[in-house]
Coordinates of C-alpha atoms and ligand atoms in Angstrom, one line a residue:
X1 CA 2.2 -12.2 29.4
X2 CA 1.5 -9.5 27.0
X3 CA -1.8 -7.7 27.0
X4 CA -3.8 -6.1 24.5
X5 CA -3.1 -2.0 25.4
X6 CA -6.4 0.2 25.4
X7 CA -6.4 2.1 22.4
X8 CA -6.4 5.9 21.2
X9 CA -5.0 9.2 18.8
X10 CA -1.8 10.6 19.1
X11 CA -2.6 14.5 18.8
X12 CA -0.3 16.9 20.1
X13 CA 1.5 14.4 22.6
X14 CA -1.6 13.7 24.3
X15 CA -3.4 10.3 23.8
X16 CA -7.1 11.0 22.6
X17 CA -10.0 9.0 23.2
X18 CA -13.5 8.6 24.7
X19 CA -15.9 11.5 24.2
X20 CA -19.1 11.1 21.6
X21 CA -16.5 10.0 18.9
X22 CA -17.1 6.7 16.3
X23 CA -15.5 3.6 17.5
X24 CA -14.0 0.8 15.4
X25 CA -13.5 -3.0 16.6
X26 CA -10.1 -4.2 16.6
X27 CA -10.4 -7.9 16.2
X28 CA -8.2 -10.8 16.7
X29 CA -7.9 -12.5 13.7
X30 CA -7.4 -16.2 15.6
X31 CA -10.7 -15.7 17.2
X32 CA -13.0 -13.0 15.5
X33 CA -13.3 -11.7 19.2
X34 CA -12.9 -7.7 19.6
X35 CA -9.2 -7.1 21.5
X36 CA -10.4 -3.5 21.8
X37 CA -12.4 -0.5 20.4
X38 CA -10.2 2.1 18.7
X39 CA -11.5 6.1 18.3
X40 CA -12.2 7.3 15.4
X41 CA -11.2 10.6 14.6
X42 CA -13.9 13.6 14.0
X43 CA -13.4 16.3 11.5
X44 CA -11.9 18.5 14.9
X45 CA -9.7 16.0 15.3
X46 CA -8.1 16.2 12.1
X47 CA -8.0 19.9 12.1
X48 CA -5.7 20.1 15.3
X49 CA -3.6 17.6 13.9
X50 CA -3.2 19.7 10.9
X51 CA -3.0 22.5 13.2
X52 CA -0.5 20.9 15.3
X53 CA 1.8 19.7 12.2
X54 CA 1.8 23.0 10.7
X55 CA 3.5 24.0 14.5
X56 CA 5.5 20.4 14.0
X57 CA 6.9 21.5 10.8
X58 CA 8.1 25.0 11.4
X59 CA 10.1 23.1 14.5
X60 CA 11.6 20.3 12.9
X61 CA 13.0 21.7 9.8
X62 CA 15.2 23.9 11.6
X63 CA 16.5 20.9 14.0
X64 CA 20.4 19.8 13.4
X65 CA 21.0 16.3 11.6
X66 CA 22.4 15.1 14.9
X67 CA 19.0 16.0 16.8
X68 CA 16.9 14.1 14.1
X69 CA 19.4 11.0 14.2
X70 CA 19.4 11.0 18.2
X71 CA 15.8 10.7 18.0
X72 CA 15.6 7.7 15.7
X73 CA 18.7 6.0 17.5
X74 CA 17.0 6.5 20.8
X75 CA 13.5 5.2 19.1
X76 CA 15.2 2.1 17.7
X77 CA 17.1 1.4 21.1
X78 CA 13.8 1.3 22.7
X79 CA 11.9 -0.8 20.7
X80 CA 14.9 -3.6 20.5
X81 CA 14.1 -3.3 24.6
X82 CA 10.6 -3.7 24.1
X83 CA 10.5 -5.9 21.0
X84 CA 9.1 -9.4 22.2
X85 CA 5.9 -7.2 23.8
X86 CA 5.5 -5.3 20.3
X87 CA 6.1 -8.1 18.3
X88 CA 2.9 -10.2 20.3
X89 CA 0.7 -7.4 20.2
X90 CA 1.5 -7.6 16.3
X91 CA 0.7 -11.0 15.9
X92 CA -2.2 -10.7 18.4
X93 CA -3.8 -7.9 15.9
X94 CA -2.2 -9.2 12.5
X95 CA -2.3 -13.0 12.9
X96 CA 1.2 -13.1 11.8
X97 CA 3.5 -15.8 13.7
X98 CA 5.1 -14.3 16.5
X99 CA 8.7 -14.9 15.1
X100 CA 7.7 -12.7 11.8
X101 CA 6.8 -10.3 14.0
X102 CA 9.7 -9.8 15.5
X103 CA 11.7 -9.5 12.4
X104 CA 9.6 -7.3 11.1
X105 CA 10.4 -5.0 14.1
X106 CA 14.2 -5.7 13.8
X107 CA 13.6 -4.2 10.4
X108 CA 12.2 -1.0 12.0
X109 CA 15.1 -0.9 14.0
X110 CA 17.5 -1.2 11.0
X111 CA 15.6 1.0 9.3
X112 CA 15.8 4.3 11.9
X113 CA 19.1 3.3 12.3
X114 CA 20.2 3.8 8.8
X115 CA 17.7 7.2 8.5
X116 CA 19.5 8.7 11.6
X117 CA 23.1 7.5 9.4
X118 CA 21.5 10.0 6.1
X119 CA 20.2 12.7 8.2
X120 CA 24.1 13.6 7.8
X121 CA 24.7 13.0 4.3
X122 CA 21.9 14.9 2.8
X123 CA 24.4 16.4 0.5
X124 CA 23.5 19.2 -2.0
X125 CA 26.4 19.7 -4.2
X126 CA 27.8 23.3 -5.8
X127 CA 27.5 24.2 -9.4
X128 CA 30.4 25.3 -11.4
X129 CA 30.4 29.4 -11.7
X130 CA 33.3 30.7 -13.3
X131 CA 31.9 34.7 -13.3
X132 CA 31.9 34.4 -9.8
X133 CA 28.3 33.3 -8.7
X134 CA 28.0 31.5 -6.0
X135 CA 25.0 28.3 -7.3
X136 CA 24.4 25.5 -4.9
X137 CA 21.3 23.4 -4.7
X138 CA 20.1 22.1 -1.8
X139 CA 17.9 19.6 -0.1
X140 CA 14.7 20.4 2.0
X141 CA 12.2 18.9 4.1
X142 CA 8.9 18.9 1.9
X143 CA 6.7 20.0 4.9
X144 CA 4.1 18.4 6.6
X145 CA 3.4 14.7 5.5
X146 CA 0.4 12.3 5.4
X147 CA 1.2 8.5 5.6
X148 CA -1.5 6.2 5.2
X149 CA 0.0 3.3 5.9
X150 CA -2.0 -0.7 5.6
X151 CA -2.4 -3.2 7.8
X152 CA -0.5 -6.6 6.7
X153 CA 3.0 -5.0 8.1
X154 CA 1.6 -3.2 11.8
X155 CA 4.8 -2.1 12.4
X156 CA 7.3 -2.5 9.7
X157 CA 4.8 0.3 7.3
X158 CA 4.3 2.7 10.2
X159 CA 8.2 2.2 10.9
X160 CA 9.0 3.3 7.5
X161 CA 6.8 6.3 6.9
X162 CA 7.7 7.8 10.3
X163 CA 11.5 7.1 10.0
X164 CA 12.0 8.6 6.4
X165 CA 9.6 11.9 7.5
X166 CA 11.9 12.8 10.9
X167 CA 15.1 12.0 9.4
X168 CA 13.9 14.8 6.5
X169 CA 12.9 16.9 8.6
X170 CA 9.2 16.7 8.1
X171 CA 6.0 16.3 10.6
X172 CA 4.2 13.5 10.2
X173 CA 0.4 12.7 10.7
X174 CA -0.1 9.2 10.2
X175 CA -3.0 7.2 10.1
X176 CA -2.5 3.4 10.1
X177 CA -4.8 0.6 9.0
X178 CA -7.5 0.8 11.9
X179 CA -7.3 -2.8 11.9
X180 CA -3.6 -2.9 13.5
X181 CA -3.5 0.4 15.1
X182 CA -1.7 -0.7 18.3
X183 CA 1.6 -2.0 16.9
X184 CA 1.9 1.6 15.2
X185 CA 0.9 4.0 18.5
X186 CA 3.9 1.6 20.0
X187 CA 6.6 2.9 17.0
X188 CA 5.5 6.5 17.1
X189 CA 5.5 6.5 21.2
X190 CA 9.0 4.6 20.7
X191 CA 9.9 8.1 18.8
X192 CA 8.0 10.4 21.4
X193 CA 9.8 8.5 24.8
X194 CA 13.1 9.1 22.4
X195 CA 12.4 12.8 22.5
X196 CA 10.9 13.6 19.2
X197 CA 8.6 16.5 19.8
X198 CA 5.3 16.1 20.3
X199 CA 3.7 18.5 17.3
X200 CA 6.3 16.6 14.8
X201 CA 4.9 12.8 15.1
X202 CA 1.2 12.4 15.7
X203 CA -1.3 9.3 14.7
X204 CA -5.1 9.6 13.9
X205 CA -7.7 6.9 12.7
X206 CA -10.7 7.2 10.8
X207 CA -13.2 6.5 8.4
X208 CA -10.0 5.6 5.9
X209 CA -12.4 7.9 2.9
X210 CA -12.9 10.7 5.5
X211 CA -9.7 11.4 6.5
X212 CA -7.9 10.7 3.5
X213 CA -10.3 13.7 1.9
X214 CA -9.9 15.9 5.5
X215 CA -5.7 15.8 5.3
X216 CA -5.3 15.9 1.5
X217 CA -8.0 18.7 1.4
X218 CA -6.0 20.6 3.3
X219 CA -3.5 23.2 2.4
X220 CA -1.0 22.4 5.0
X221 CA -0.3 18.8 3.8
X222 CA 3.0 19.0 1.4
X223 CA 3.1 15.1 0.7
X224 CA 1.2 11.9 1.1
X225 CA 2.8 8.6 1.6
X226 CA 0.6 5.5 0.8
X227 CA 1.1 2.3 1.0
X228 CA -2.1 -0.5 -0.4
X229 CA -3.7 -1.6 -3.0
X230 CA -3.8 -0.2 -6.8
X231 CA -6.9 1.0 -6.5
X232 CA -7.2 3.1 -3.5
X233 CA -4.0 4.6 -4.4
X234 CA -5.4 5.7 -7.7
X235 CA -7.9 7.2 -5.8
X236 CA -6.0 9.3 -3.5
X237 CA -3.7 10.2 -6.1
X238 CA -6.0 12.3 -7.7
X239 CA -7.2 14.1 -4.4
X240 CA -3.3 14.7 -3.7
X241 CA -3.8 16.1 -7.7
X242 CA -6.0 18.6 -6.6
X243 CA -3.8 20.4 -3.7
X244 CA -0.2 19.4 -6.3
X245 CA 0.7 17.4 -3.3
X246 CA 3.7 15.3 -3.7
X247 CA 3.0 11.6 -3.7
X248 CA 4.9 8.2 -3.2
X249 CA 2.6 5.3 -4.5
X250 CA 3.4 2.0 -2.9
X251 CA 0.9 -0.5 -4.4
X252 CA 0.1 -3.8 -5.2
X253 CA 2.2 -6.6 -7.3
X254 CA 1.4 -10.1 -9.2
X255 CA 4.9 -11.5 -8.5
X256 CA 6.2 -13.3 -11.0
X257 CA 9.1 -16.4 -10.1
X258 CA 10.9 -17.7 -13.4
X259 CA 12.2 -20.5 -12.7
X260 CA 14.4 -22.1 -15.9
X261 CA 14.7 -25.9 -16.4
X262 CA 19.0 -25.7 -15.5
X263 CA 18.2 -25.1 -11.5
X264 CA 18.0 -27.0 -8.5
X265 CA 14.6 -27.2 -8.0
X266 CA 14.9 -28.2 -4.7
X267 CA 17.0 -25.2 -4.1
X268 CA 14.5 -23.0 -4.9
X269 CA 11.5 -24.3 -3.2
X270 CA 13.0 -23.9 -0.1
X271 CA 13.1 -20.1 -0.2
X272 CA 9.7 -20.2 -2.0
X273 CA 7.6 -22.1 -0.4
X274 CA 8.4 -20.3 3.1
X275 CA 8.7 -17.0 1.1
X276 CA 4.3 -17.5 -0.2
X277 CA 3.0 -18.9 3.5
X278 CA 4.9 -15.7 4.4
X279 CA 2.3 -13.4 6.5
X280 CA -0.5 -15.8 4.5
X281 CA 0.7 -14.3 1.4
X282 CA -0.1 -10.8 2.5
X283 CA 2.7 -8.9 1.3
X284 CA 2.9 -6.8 -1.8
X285 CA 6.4 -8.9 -3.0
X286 CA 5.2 -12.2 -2.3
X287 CA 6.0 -14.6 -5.2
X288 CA 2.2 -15.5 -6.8
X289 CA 2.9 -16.2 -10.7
X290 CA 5.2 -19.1 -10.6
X291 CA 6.5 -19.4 -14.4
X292 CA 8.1 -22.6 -14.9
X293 CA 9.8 -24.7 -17.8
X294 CA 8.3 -27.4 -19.4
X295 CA 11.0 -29.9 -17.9
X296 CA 10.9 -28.9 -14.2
X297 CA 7.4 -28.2 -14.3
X298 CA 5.8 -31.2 -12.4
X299 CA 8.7 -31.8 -10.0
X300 CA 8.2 -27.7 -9.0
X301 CA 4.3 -28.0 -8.8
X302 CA 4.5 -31.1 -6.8
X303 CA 7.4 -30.0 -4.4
X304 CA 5.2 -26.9 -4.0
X305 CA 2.1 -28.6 -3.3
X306 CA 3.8 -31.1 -0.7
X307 CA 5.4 -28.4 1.1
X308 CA 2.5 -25.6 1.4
X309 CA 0.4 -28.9 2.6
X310 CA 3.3 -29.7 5.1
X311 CA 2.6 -25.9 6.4
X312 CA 1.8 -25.7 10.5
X313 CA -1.1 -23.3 10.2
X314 CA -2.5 -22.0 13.6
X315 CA -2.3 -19.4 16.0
X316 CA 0.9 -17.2 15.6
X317 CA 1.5 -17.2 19.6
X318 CA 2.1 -20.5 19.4
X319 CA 5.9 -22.4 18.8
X320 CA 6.4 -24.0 16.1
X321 CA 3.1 -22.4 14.0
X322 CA 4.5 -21.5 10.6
X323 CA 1.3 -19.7 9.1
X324 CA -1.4 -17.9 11.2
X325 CA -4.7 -16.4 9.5
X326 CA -5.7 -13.9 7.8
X327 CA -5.5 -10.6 8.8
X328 CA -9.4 -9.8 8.5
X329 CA -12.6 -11.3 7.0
X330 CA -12.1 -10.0 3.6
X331 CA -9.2 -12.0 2.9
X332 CA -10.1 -15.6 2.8
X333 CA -13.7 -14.4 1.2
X334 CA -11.5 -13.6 -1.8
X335 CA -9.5 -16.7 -1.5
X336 CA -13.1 -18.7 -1.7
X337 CA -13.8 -16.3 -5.0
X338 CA -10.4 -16.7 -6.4
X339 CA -10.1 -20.7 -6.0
X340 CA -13.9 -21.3 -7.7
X341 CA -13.4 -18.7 -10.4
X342 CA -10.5 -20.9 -11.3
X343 CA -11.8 -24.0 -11.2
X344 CA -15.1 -23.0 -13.2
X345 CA -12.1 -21.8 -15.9
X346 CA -10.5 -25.1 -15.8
X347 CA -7.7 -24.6 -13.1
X348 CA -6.3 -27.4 -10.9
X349 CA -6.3 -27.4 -7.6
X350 CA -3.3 -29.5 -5.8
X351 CA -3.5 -28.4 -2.4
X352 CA -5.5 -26.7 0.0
X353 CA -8.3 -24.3 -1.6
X354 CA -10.4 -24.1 1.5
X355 CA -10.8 -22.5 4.7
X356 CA -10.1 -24.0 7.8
X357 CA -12.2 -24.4 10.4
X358 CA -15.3 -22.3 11.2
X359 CA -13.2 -19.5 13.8
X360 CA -11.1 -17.1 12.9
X361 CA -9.7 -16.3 9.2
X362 CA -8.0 -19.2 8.0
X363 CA -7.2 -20.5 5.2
X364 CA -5.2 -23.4 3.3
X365 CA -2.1 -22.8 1.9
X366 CA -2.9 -23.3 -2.0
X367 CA -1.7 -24.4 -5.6
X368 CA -3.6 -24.2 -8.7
X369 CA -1.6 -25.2 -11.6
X370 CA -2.5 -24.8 -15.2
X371 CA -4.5 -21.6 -14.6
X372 CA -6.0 -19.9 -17.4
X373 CA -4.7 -16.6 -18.1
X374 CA -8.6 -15.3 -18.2
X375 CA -9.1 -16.5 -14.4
X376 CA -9.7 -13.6 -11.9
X377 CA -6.6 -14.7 -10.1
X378 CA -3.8 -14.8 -12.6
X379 CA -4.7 -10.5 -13.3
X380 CA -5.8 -9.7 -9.8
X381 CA -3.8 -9.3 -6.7
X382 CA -4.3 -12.7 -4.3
X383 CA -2.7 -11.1 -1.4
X384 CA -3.1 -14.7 0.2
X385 CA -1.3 -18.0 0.8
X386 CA -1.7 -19.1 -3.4
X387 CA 0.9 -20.0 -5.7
X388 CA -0.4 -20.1 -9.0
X389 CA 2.0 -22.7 -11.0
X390 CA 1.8 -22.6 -14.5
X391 CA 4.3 -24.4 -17.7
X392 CA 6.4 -22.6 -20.4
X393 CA 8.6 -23.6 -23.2
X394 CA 10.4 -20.7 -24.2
X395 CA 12.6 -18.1 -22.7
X396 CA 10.6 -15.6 -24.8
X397 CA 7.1 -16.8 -23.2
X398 CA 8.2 -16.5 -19.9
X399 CA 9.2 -13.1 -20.4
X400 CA 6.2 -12.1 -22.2
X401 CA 4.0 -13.8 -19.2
X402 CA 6.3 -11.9 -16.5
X403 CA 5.1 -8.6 -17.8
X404 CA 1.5 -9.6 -19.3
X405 CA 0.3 -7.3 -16.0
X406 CA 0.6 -3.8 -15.8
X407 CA 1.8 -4.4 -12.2
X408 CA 5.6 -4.2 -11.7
X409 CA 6.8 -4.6 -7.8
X410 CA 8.9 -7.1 -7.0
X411 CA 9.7 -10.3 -9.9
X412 CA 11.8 -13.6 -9.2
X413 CA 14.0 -15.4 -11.6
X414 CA 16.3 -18.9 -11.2
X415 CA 18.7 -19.4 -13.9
X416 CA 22.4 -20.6 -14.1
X417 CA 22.9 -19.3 -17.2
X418 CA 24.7 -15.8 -16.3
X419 CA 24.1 -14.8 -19.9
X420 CA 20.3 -15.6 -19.5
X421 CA 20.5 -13.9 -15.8
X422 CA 21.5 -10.5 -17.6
X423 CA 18.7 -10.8 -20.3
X424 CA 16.3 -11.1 -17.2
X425 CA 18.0 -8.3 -15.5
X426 CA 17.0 -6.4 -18.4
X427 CA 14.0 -6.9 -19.4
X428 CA 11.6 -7.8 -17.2
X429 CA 9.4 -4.6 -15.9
X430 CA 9.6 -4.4 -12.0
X431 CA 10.9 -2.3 -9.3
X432 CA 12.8 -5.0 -7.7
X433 CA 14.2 -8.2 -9.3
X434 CA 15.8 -11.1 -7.5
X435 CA 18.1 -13.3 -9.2
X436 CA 18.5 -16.4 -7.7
X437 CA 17.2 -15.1 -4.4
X438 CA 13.7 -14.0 -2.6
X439 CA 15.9 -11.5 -0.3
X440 CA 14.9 -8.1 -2.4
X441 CA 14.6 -5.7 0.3
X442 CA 16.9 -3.8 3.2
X443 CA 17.1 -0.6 4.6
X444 CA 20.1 0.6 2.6
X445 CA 17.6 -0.7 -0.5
X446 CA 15.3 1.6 -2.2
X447 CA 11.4 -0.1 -2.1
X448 CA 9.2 0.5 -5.3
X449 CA 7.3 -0.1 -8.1
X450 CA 6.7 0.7 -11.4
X451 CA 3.8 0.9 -13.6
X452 CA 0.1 0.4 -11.5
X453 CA 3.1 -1.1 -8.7
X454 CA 3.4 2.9 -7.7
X455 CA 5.8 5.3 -7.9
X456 CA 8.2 6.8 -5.7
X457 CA 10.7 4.6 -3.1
X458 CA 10.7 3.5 0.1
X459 CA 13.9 2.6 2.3
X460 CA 17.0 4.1 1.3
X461 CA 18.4 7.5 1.2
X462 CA 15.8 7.6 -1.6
X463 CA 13.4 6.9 1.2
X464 CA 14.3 10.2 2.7
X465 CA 14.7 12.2 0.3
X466 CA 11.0 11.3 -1.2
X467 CA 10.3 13.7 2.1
X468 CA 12.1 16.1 0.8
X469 CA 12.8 19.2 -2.2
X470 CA 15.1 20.6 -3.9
X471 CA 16.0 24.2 -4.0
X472 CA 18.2 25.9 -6.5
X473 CA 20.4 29.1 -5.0
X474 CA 22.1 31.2 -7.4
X475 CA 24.3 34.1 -5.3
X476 CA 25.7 37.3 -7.2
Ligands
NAD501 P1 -8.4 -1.6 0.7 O1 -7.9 -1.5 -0.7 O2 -9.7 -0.9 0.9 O3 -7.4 -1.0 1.7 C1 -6.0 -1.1 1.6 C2 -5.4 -0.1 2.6 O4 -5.7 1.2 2.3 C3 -6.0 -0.3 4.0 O5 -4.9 -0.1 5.0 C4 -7.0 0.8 4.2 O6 -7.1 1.3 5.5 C5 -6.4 1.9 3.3 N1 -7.5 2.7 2.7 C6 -8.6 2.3 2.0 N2 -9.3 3.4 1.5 C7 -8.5 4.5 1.9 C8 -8.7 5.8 1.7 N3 -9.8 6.3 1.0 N4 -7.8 6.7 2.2 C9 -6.8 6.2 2.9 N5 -6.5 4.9 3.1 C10 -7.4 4.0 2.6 O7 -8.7 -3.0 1.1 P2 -8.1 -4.1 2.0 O8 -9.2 -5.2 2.1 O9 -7.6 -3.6 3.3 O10 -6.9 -4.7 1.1 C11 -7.3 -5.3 -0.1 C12 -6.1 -5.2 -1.1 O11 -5.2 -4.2 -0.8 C13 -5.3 -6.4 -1.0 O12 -5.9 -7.4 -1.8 C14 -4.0 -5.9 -1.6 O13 -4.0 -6.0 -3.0 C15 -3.9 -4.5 -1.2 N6 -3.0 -4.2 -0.1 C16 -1.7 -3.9 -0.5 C17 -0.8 -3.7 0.5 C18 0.6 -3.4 0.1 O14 1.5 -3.7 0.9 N7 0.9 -2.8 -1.0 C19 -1.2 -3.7 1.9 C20 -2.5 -4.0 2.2 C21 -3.4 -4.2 1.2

């Protein structure tokens, strides 16, 4: 059986831990028991990280495409050999079912695989010189790069940040959610065991506000990666403002599902429903809005409410358990605010709405229907296992409704009509838009927002080349 590793830093290849340092509980979401005590880092710390990334950097960016790929091939063959251990330590840390777990690490897996594939084609092209001037322009690695990377996908966010930095040819200082932090030491040490050097991948964790400030204070730091919610990532894109450091902004959503009265509705419940129990809702794409016609509206709300109540909600080590809890306490307090805010407004409640039990973070898988567009939860962010069903008339409304937010991540529509689908396809403001599907993402798939959503991609040879600048060479 799988036990809960010991935890510490990453800094320079050796693991850090212990001395007069902060510690942080790392809880198990099932339980509220502490799994383990993480370090903190200290402000000396973070300087030899810098230190050491500034070393990692002038290493890596002269290393061939074929090094960088071997490394992430080697990494991804590892972690398939260690995958059912990383996936439980995942779910023992994230609450997450065991099986998500584990394709959230196949994911990782994909992913290097695909950044050791563009390491090769990270193609400049030549300009057209007819006096004879030789012009090219030419991709390169941005410099040293700080991810800060949440906790609802352990190893999927770590995964990405680290693969897109080594395949540019970037060091990396990551610090990921201190909540989850072994899943991500296991994906960089995947990296290290797969010979990636030790000065180009290291991890810290912190006060989130101390180190943020420390690393993007810093002169050495070319980049910041985040990944969370809207409002931290406003913050730390102004200190990245302050040092011009490069920034890809992945944020939060309000996912909005059209769903047109000419569908099955069936059909579409049965990727939806799984798709907002997914994670307990925690994920920036999950499908929150539901916008449905007039005519479909009460066979959709009910089919929803019977299915999220149908929902095997427990611990995610166990078979069969199709939700677990909530990653941490803070989530189902805002699922307690959310669900009385919208009943005081007038909102129906038609399952779930509660927590369960008094251990542990859980929480009922929930639909409120006919929620006022002035309740909390219809302009704020859920991140938790509601669908918020509400009816339209017109085409037109349901647009309007899909981009009343100014978030813009990932949006849903279900349609027949292939004249109707290329309206959609059109007009409605996101960075991803499934059409008759909830599958939006992949490696090969650039991963963004616009709007408060973020900027920048994830995934992708965009992915990599967020890590990365251009240079323009003009030769006489
Ligand atoms: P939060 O907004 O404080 O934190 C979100 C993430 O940012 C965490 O991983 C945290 O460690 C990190 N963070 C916070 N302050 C930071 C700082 N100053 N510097 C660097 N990192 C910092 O709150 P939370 O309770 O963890 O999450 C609440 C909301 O965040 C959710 O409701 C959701 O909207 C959003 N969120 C989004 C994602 C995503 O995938 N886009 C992931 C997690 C959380």
């Amino acid at each position: 059986m799988t036990q809960y590793p010991s935890l510490h830093m990453i800094i320079d290849g050796e693991k850090v831990s212990g001395g007069d340092r902060r510690t942080f509980d790392v809880v198990n979401p099932v339980t509220g028991e502490t799994l383990a005590e993480l370090p903190l880092a200290d402000a000396a710390d973070l300087d030899r990280a810098l230190d050491v990334a500034k070393k990692g950097f002038a290493i890596w960016r002269h290393s061939t495409p074929q090094e960088r790929a071997s490394v992430l091939q080697g990494a991804a063959r590892l972690l398939l050999e260690r995958a059912d251990d990383l996936a439980r330590i995942a779910t023992m840390e994230e609450g997450k079912p065991f099986p998500e777990a584990k394709i959230e690490l196949m994911m990782v897996v994909g992913w290097f695989n695909f950044a050791a594939g563009e390491c090769s084609r990270l193609y400049g092209r030549e300009l057209v010189r007819p006096v004879g001037q030789r012009s090219t322009v030419r991709w390169e690695p941005v410099g040293p790069v700080a991810a800060f990377a949440p906790w609802n996908f352990p190893l999927g966010n770590p995964g990405r940040k680290l693969g897109a930095a080594i395949a540019a040819g970037c060091s990396i200082i990551l610090k990921s959610a201190e909540e989850t932090p072994a899943s991500a030491l296991a994906i960089l040490q995947a990296l290290l065991d797969a010979g990636l050097p030790k000065e180009v991948g290291q991890a810290v964790f912190g006060v989130p506000d101390e180190v943020s400030r420390h690393l993007l204070g810093s002169p050495i730091i070319r980049k910041l990666s985040f990944t969370g919610s809207t409002v931290v990532g406003k913050h730390l894109a102004k200190l990245a403002a302050d040092n011009m450091i490069r920034t890809t902004m992945e944020l939060g959503g309000h996912g909005p599902v059209l769903v047109f009265d000419d569908v099955d509705v069936d059909t579409v419940l049965a990727t939806a429903a799984p798709g907002k129990t997914r994670n307990a809702g925690q994920v920036c794409v999950s499908p929150t809005r539901f916008i449905v016609q007039e005519d479909v509206f009460e066979r959709f709300r009910d089919g929803m409410a019977e299915r999220l109540a149908a929902t095997k909600v427990g611990d995610g080590l166990e078979d069969g358990v199709q939700m677990g809890p909530m990653a941490n306490p803070r989530r189902p307090d805002a699922m307690e605010r959310f669900v009385a805010n919208a009943r005081e407004k007038g909102a129906k409640v038609n399952t779930g709405g509660e927590r369960i039990g008094n251990q542990g973070y859980f929480f009922q898988p929930t639909v409120l229907s006919e929620v006022p567009l002035d309740a909390d939860v219809m302009n704020e962010e859920p991140f938790g296992p509601m669908a918020l069903i509400n009816p339209y008339r017109t085409e037109e409304d349901m647009i309007a409704e899909a981009n009343r937010l100014p978030y813009g991540l990932a949006a849903y529509s279900w349609t027949n009509d292939v004249q109707r689908q290329r309206r959609l396809a059109a007009e409605i403001e996101a960075g991803m838009v499934g059409i008759n599907s909830h599958m939006i993402g992949g490696a090969d798939a650039p991963f963004g927002g616009v709007q408060w959503s973020g900027h920048g991609s994830e995934d992708g040879p965009e992915g990599v080349k967020a890590c990365m600048v251009l240079k323009a060479l003009h030769e006489g």
